[in-house]
């Protein structure tokens, strides 16, 4: 089965990687030095849309991303 090619921004890659690693939105916000609301917005308005999900669900974003083969690598900014 071919999966669609999804292009993520640097910030989207960071959030997605940390979600897949099991970090909470609060932990991600602390790591990336942004507000938790910013992380929630990225999940709801960017990742959910790019993965064509009908609802904003962190669990669904993670499951779908994993099914597409994400993460491809650790974002360089998180090294």
Tab-separated table of C-alpha atoms in Angstrom:
chain	number	residue	atom	x	y	z
A	1	UNK	CA	0.000	0.000	0.000
A	2	UNK	CA	1.388	3.388	-0.996
A	3	UNK	CA	1.122	6.067	1.646
A	4	UNK	CA	0.781	9.705	0.657
A	5	UNK	CA	3.855	11.883	0.990
A	6	UNK	CA	3.350	14.266	3.903
A	7	UNK	CA	5.673	17.239	4.288
A	8	UNK	CA	6.016	18.551	7.826
A	9	UNK	CA	7.540	21.787	9.034
A	10	UNK	CA	10.458	21.660	11.470
A	11	UNK	CA	8.126	22.492	14.381
A	12	UNK	CA	5.569	19.876	13.301
A	13	UNK	CA	8.341	17.260	13.136
A	14	UNK	CA	9.476	18.209	16.644
A	15	UNK	CA	5.978	17.994	18.113
A	16	UNK	CA	5.195	14.734	16.321
A	17	UNK	CA	8.490	13.115	17.363
A	18	UNK	CA	7.963	14.053	20.994
A	19	UNK	CA	4.349	12.823	20.914
A	20	UNK	CA	5.479	9.489	19.485
A	21	UNK	CA	8.093	9.264	22.251
A	22	UNK	CA	5.304	9.572	24.805
A	23	UNK	CA	5.716	13.189	25.865
A	24	UNK	CA	2.657	15.073	27.058
A	25	UNK	CA	1.624	18.392	25.543
A	26	UNK	CA	2.893	20.107	28.697
A	27	UNK	CA	6.287	18.380	28.426
A	28	UNK	CA	6.552	19.236	24.724
A	29	UNK	CA	5.755	22.878	25.480
A	30	UNK	CA	8.501	22.957	28.099
A	31	UNK	CA	11.061	21.287	25.798
A	32	UNK	CA	10.252	23.573	22.854
A	33	UNK	CA	9.839	26.649	25.086
A	34	UNK	CA	6.324	27.442	23.857
A	35	UNK	CA	2.903	27.483	25.495
A	36	UNK	CA	0.905	24.261	25.820
A	37	UNK	CA	-1.807	25.959	23.775
A	38	UNK	CA	0.682	26.313	20.918
A	39	UNK	CA	1.391	22.574	20.999
A	40	UNK	CA	-2.344	21.815	21.080
A	41	UNK	CA	-2.874	24.162	18.133
A	42	UNK	CA	-0.153	22.444	16.085
A	43	UNK	CA	-1.797	19.075	16.744
A	44	UNK	CA	-5.321	20.340	16.012
A	45	UNK	CA	-4.719	22.743	13.126
A	46	UNK	CA	-1.651	21.364	11.390
A	47	UNK	CA	-0.934	17.688	12.103
A	48	UNK	CA	-4.606	16.639	12.130
A	49	UNK	CA	-5.164	18.403	8.806
A	50	UNK	CA	-2.004	17.059	7.146
A	51	UNK	CA	-2.895	13.499	8.168
A	52	UNK	CA	-6.519	14.092	7.024
A	53	UNK	CA	-8.034	13.103	10.365
A	54	UNK	CA	-11.705	13.850	11.055
A	55	UNK	CA	-11.176	14.732	14.714
A	56	UNK	CA	-8.397	16.246	16.790
A	57	UNK	CA	-7.025	13.310	18.750
A	58	UNK	CA	-3.428	13.067	19.895
A	59	UNK	CA	-3.696	9.276	19.963
A	60	UNK	CA	-5.065	9.199	16.409
A	61	UNK	CA	-2.319	11.546	15.184
A	62	UNK	CA	0.323	9.245	16.707
A	63	UNK	CA	-1.240	6.055	15.332
A	64	UNK	CA	-1.640	7.531	11.857
A	65	UNK	CA	1.891	8.960	11.811
A	66	UNK	CA	3.325	5.598	12.834
A	67	UNK	CA	1.327	3.871	10.080
A	68	UNK	CA	2.924	6.291	7.580
A	69	UNK	CA	6.393	5.404	8.841
A	70	UNK	CA	7.047	8.450	10.998
A	71	UNK	CA	9.369	9.348	12.587
A	72	UNK	CA	11.965	9.077	9.853
A	73	UNK	CA	14.670	10.466	12.131
A	74	UNK	CA	15.209	12.481	15.280
A	75	UNK	CA	14.711	16.165	14.442
A	76	UNK	CA	18.150	17.782	14.471
A	77	UNK	CA	16.913	20.508	16.804
A	78	UNK	CA	16.262	17.836	19.469
A	79	UNK	CA	19.740	16.292	19.392
